[in-house]
PDB file of C-alpha atoms in Angstrom:
ATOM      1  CA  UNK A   1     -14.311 -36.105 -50.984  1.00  0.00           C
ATOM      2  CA  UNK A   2     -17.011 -37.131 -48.503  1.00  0.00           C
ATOM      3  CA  UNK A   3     -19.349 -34.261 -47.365  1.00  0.00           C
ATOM      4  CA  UNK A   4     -21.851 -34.642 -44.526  1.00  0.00           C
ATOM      5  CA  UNK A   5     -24.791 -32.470 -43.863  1.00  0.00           C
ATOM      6  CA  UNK A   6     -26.799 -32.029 -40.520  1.00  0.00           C
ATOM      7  CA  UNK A   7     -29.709 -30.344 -39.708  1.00  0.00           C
ATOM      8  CA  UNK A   8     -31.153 -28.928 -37.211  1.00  0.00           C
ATOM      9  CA  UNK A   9     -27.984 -26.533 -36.378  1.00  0.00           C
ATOM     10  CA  UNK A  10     -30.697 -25.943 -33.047  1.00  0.00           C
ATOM     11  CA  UNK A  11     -32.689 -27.961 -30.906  1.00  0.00           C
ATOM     12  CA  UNK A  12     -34.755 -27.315 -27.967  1.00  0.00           C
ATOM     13  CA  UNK A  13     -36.738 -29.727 -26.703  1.00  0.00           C
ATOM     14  CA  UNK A  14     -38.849 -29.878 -23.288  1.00  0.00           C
ATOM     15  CA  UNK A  15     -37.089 -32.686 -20.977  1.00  0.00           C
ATOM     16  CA  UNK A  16     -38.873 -36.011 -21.315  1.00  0.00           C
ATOM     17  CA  UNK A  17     -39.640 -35.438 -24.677  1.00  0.00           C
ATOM     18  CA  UNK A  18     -37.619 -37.138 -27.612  1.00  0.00           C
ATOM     19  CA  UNK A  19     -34.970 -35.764 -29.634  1.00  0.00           C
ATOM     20  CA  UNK A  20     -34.149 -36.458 -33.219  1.00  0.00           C
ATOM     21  CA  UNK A  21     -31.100 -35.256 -35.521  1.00  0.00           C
ATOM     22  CA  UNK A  22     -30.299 -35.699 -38.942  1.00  0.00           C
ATOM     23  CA  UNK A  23     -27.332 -36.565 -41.518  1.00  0.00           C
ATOM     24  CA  UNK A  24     -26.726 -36.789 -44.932  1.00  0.00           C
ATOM     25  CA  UNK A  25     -23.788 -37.948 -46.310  1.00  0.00           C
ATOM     26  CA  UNK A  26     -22.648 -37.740 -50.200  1.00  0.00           C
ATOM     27  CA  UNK A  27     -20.120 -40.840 -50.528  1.00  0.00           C
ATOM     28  CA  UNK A  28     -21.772 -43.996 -50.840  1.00  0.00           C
ATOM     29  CA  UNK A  29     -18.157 -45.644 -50.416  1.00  0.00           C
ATOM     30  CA  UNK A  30     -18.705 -44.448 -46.876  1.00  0.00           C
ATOM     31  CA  UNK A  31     -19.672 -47.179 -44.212  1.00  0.00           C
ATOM     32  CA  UNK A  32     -18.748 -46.045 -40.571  1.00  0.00           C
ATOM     33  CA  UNK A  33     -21.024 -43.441 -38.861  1.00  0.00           C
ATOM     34  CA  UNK A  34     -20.193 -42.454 -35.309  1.00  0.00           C
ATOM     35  CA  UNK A  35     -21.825 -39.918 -33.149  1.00  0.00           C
ATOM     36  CA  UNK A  36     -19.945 -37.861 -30.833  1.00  0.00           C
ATOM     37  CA  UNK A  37     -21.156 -35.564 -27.850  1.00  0.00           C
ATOM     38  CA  UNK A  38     -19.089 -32.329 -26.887  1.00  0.00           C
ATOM     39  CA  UNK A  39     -19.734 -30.468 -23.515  1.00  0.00           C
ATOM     40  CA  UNK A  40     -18.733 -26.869 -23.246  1.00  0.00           C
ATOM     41  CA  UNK A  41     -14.481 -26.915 -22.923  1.00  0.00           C
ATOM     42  CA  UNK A  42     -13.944 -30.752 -23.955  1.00  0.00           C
ATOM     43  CA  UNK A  43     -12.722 -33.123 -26.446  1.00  0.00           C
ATOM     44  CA  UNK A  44     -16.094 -34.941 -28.341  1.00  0.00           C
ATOM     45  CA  UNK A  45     -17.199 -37.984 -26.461  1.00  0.00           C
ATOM     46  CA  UNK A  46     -18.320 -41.112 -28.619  1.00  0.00           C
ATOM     47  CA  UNK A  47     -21.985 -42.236 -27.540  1.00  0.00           C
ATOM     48  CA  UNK A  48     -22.764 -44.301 -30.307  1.00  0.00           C
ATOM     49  CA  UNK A  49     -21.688 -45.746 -33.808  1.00  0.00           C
ATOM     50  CA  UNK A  50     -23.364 -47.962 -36.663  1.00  0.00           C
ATOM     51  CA  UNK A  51     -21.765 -49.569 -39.760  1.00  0.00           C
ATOM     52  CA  UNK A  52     -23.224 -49.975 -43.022  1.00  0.00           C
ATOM     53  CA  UNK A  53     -24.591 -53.355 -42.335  1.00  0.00           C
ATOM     54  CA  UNK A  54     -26.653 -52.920 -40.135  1.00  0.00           C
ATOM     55  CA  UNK A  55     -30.007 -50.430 -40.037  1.00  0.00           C
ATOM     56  CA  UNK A  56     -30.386 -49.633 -36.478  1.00  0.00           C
ATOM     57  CA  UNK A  57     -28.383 -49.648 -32.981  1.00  0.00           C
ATOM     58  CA  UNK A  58     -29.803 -49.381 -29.920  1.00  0.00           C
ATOM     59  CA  UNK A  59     -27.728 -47.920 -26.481  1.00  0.00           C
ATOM     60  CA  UNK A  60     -30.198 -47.331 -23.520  1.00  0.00           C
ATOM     61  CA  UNK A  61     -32.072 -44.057 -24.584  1.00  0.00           C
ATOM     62  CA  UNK A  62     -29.818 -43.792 -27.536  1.00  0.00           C
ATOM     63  CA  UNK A  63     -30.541 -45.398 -31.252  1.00  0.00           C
ATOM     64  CA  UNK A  64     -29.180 -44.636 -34.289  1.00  0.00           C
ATOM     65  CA  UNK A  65     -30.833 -45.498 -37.994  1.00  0.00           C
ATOM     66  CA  UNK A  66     -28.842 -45.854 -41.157  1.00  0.00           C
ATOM     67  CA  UNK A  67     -30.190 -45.595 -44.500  1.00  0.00           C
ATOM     68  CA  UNK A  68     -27.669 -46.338 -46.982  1.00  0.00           C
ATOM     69  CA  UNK A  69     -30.018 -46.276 -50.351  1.00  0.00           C
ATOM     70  CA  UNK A  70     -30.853 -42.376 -48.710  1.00  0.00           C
ATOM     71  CA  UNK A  71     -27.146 -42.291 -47.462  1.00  0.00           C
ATOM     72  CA  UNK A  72     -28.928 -40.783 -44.401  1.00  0.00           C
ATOM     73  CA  UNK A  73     -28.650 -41.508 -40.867  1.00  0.00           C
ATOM     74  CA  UNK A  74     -30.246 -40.207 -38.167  1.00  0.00           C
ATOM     75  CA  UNK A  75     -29.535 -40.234 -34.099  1.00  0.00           C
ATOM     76  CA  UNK A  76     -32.335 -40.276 -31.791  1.00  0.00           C
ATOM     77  CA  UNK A  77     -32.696 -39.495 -27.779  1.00  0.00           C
ATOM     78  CA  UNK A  78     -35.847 -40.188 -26.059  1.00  0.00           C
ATOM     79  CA  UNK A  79     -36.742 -39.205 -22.019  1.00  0.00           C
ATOM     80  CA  UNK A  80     -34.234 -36.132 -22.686  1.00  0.00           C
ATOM     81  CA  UNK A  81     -32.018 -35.273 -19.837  1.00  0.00           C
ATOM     82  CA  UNK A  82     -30.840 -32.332 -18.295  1.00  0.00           C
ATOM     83  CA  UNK A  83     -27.392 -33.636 -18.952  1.00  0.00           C
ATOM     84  CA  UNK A  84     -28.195 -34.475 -22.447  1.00  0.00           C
ATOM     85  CA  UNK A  85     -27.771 -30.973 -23.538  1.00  0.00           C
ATOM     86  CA  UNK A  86     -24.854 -30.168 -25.633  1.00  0.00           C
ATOM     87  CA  UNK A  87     -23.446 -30.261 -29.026  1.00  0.00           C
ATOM     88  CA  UNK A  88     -23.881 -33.372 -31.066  1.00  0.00           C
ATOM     89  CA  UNK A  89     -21.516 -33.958 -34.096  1.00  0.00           C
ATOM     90  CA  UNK A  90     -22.191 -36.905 -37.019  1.00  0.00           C
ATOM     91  CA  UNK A  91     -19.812 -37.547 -38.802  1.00  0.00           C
ATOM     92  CA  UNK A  92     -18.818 -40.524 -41.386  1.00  0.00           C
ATOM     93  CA  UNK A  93     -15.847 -41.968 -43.051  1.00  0.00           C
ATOM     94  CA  UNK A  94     -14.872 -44.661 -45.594  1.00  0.00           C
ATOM     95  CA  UNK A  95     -12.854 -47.423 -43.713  1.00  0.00           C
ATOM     96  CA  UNK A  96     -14.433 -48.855 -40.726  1.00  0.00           C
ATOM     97  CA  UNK A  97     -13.210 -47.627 -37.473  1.00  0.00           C
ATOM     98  CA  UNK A  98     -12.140 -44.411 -39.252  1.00  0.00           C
ATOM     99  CA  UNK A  99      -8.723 -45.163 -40.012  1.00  0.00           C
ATOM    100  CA  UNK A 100      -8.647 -42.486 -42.996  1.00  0.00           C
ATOM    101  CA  UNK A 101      -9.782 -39.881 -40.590  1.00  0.00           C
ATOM    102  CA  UNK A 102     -13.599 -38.378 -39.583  1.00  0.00           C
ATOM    103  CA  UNK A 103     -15.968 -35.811 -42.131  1.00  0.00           C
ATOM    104  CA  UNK A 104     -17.731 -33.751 -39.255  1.00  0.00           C
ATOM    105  CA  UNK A 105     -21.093 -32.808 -39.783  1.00  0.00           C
ATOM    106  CA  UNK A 106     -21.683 -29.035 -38.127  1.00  0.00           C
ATOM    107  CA  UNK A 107     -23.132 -29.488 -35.407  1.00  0.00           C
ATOM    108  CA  UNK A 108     -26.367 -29.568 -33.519  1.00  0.00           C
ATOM    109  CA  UNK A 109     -26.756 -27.636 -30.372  1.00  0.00           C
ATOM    110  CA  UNK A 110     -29.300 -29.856 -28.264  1.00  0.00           C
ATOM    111  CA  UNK A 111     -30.958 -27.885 -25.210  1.00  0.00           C
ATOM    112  CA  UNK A 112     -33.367 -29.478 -23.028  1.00  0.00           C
ATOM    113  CA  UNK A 113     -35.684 -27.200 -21.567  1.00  0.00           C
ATOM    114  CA  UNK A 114     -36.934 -27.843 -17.771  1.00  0.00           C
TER     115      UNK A 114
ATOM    116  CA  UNK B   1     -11.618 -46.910 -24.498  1.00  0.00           C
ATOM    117  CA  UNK B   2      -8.498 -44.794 -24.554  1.00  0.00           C
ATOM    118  CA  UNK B   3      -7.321 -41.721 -22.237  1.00  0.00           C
ATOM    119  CA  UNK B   4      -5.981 -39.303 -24.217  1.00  0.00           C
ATOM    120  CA  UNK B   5      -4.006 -36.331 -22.543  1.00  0.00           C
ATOM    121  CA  UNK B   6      -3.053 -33.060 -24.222  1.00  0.00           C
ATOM    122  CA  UNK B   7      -0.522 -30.330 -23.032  1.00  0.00           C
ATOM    123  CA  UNK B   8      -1.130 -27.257 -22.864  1.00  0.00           C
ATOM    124  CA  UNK B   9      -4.719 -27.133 -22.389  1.00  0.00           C
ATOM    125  CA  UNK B  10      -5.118 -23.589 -23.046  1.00  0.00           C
ATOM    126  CA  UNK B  11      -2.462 -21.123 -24.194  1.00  0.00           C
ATOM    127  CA  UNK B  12      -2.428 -17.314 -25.652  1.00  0.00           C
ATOM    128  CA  UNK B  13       0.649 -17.060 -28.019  1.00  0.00           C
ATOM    129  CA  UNK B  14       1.728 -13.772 -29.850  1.00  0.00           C
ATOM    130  CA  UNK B  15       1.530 -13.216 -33.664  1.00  0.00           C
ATOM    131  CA  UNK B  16       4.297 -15.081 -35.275  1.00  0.00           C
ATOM    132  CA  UNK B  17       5.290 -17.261 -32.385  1.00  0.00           C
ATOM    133  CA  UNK B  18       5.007 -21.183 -32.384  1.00  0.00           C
ATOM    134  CA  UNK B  19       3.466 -23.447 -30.440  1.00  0.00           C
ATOM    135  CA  UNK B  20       4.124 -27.147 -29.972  1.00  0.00           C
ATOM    136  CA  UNK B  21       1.006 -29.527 -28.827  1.00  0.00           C
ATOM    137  CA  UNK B  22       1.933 -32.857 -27.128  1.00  0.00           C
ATOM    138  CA  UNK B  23      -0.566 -35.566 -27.027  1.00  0.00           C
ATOM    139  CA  UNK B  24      -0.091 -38.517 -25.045  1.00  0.00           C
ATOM    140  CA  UNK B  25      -2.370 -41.774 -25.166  1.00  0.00           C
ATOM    141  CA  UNK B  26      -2.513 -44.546 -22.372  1.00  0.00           C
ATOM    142  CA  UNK B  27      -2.591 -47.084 -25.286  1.00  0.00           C
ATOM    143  CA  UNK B  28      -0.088 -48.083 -28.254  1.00  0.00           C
ATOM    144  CA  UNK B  29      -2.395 -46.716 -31.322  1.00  0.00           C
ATOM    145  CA  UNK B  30      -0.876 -47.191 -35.209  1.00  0.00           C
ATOM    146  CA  UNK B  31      -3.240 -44.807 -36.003  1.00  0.00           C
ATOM    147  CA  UNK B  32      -3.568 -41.011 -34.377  1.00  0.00           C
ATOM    148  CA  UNK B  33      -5.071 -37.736 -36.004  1.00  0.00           C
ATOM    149  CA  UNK B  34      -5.151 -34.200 -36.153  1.00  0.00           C
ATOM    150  CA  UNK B  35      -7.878 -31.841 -36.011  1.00  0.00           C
ATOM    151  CA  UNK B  36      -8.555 -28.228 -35.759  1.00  0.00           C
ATOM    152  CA  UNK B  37     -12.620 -26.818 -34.208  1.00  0.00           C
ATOM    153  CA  UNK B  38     -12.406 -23.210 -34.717  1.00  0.00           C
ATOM    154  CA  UNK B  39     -14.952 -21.639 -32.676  1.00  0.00           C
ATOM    155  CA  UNK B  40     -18.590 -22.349 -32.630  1.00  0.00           C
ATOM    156  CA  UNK B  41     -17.525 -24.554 -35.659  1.00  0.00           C
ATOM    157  CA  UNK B  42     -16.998 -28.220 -36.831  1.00  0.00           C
ATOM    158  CA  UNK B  43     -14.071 -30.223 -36.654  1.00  0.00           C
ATOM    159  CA  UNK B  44     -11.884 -30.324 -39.612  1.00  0.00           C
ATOM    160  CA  UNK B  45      -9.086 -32.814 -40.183  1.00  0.00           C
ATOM    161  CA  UNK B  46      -5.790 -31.775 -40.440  1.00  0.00           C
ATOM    162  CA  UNK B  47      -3.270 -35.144 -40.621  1.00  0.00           C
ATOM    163  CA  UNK B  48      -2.286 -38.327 -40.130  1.00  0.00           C
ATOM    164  CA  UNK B  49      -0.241 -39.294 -38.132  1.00  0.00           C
ATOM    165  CA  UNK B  50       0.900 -42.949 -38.281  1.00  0.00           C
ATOM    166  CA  UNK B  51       3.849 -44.230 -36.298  1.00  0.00           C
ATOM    167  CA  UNK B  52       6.844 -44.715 -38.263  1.00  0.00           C
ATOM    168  CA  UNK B  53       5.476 -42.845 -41.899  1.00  0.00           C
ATOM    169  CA  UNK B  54       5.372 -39.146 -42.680  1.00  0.00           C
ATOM    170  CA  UNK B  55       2.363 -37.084 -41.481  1.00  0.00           C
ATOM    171  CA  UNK B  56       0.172 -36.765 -44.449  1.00  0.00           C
ATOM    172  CA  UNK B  57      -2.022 -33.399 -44.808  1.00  0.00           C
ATOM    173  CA  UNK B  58      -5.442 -32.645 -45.599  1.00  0.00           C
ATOM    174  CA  UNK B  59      -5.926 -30.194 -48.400  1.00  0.00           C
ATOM    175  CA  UNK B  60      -5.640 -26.774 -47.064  1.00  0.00           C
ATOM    176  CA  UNK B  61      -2.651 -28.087 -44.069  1.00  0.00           C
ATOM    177  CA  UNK B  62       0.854 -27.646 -44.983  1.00  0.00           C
ATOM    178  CA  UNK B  63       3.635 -29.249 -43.349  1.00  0.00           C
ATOM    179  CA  UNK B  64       5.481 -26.005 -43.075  1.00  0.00           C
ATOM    180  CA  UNK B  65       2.484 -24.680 -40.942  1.00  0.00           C
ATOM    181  CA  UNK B  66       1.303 -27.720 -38.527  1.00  0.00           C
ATOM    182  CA  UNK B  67       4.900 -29.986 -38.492  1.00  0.00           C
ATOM    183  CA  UNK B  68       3.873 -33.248 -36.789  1.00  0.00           C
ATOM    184  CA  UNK B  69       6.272 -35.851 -34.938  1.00  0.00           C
ATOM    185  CA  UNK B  70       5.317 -39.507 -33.887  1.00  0.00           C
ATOM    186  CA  UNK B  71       8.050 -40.918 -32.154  1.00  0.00           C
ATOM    187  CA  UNK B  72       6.351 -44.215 -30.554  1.00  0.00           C
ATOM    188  CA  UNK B  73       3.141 -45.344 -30.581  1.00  0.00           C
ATOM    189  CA  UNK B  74       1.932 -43.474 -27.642  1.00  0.00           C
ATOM    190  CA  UNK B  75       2.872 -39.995 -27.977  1.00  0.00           C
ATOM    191  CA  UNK B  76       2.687 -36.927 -31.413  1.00  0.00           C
ATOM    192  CA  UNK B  77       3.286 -33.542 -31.158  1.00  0.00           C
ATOM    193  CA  UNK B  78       1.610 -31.034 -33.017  1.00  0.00           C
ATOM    194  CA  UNK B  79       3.340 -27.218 -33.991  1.00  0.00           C
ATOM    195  CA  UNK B  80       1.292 -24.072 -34.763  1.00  0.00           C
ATOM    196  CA  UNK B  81       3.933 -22.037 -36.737  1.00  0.00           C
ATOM    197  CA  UNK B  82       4.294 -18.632 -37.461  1.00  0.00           C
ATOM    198  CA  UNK B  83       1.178 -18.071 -35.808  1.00  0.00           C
ATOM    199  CA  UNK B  84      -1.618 -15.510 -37.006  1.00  0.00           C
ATOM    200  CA  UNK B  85      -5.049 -14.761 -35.262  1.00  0.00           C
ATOM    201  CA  UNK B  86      -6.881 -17.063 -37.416  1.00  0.00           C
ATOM    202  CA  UNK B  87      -4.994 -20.208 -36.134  1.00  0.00           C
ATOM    203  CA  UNK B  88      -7.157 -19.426 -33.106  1.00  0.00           C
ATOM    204  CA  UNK B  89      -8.796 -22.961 -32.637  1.00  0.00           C
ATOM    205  CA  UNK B  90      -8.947 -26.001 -30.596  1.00  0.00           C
ATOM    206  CA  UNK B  91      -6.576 -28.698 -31.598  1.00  0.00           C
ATOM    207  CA  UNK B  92      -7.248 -31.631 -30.725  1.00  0.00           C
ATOM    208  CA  UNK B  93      -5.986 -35.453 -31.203  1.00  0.00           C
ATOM    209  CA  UNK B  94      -7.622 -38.411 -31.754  1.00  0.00           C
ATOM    210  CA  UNK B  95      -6.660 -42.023 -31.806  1.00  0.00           C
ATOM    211  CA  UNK B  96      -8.552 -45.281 -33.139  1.00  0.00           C
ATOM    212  CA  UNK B  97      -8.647 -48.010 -30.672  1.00  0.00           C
ATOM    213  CA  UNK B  98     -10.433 -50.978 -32.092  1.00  0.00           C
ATOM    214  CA  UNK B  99     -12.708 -50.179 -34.221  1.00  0.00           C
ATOM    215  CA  UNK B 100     -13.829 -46.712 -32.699  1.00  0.00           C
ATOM    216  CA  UNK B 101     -12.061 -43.228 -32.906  1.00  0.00           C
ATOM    217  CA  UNK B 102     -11.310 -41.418 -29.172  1.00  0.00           C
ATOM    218  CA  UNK B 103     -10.350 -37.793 -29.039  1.00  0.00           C
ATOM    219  CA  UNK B 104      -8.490 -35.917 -26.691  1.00  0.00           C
ATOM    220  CA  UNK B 105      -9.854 -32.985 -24.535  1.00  0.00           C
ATOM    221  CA  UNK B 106      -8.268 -30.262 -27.046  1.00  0.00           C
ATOM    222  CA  UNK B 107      -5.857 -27.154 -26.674  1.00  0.00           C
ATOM    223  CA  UNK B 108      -7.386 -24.322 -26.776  1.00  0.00           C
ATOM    224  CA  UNK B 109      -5.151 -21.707 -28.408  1.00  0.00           C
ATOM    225  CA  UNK B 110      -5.812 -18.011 -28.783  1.00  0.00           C
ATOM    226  CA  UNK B 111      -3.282 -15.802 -30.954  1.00  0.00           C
ATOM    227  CA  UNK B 112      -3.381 -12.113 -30.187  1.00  0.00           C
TER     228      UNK B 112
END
């Protein structure tokens, strides 16, 4: 089955400054990669997706890259927020719109520094 | 987007009780999920849950352990059987609406 690495499990960054995490993934069949958000005592929040045609989304301070030849995919945040700190999820499945259910990544716990 | 409620949000349940999980959606979904975040951890998939078919499991998920009901295409309940400590998790549903996937805000369940 699919199996999704992510790295850093930590990040601290200073506020203003960018923010940058990383996923692998190990089924090239796979072509829908979503990123969620979870706050401290709530369901994850979806902030951004891409699909495997496509190399790069863009949402306000949000983007996502996809490199399907590296079957990598990365999520970056620039002018980091206060409110931006939390723990990030990536996570990637086979069907688009995940209807055969999400492979999680492990998390990355973002934390912006003042 | 879709609202997804869960009920209970929290509960503390004794070793070998069971718990049922309702999760209600403000949307008719085909599609709705299970998963299970044990703490500090990932979120691992439990079942699927499509209106009108049999749950099917993940490896690992028996349908002894987690029995699943989806009556309509709003609502599925989820049971924690015979409950041990190390059921201790969030549950927590999820639906896909379009082309996304939504979750719900999770049960947090603690078995003493």
């Amino acid at each position: 089955g699919e199996n999704v690495e992510q790295h850093p499990s930590t990040l601290s960054v200073q506020e203003g400054d960018s923010a940058v995490i990383k996923c692998t993934y190990s089924d090239s069949a796979s072509n829908y990669f979503p990123w969620y958000k979870q706050e401290l005592g709530k369901g994850p929040q979806l902030i951004i997706d891409i699909r495997s045609n496509v190399g790069e989304k863009k949402d306000q301070r949000i983007a996502v890259t996809l490199n399907k030849t590296a079957k990598h995919f990365s999520l970056h945040i620039t002018e980091t927020q206060p409110e931006d700190s939390a723990v990030y999820f990536c996570a990637a499945s086979i069907e688009g719109g995940g209807a055969d259910g999400l492979t999680f990544g492990k998390g990355t716990h973002l934390i912006i520094q003042p | 987007s879709a609202v997804i409620s869960q009920k209970p949000s929290r509960d503390i349940c004794q070793r070998g009780t069971s718990l049922t999980i309702q999760c209600q959606v403000d949307s008719q979904v085909t599609m709705m999920f299970w998963y299970r975040q044990q703490p500090g951890q990932s979120l691992t998939l439990i079942a699927t849950a499509n209106q009108g078919s049999e749950a099917t499991y993940e490896s690992g998920f028996v349908i002894d352990k987690f029995p699943i009901s989806r009556p309509n295409l709003t609502f599925s309940t989820l049971t924690v059987s015979n409950m041990s400590p190390e059921d201790s998790s969030i549950y927590l549903c999820s639906v896909v609406l379009g082309p996304e996937q939504y979750f719900g805000p999770g049960t947090r369940l603690t078995v003493t």
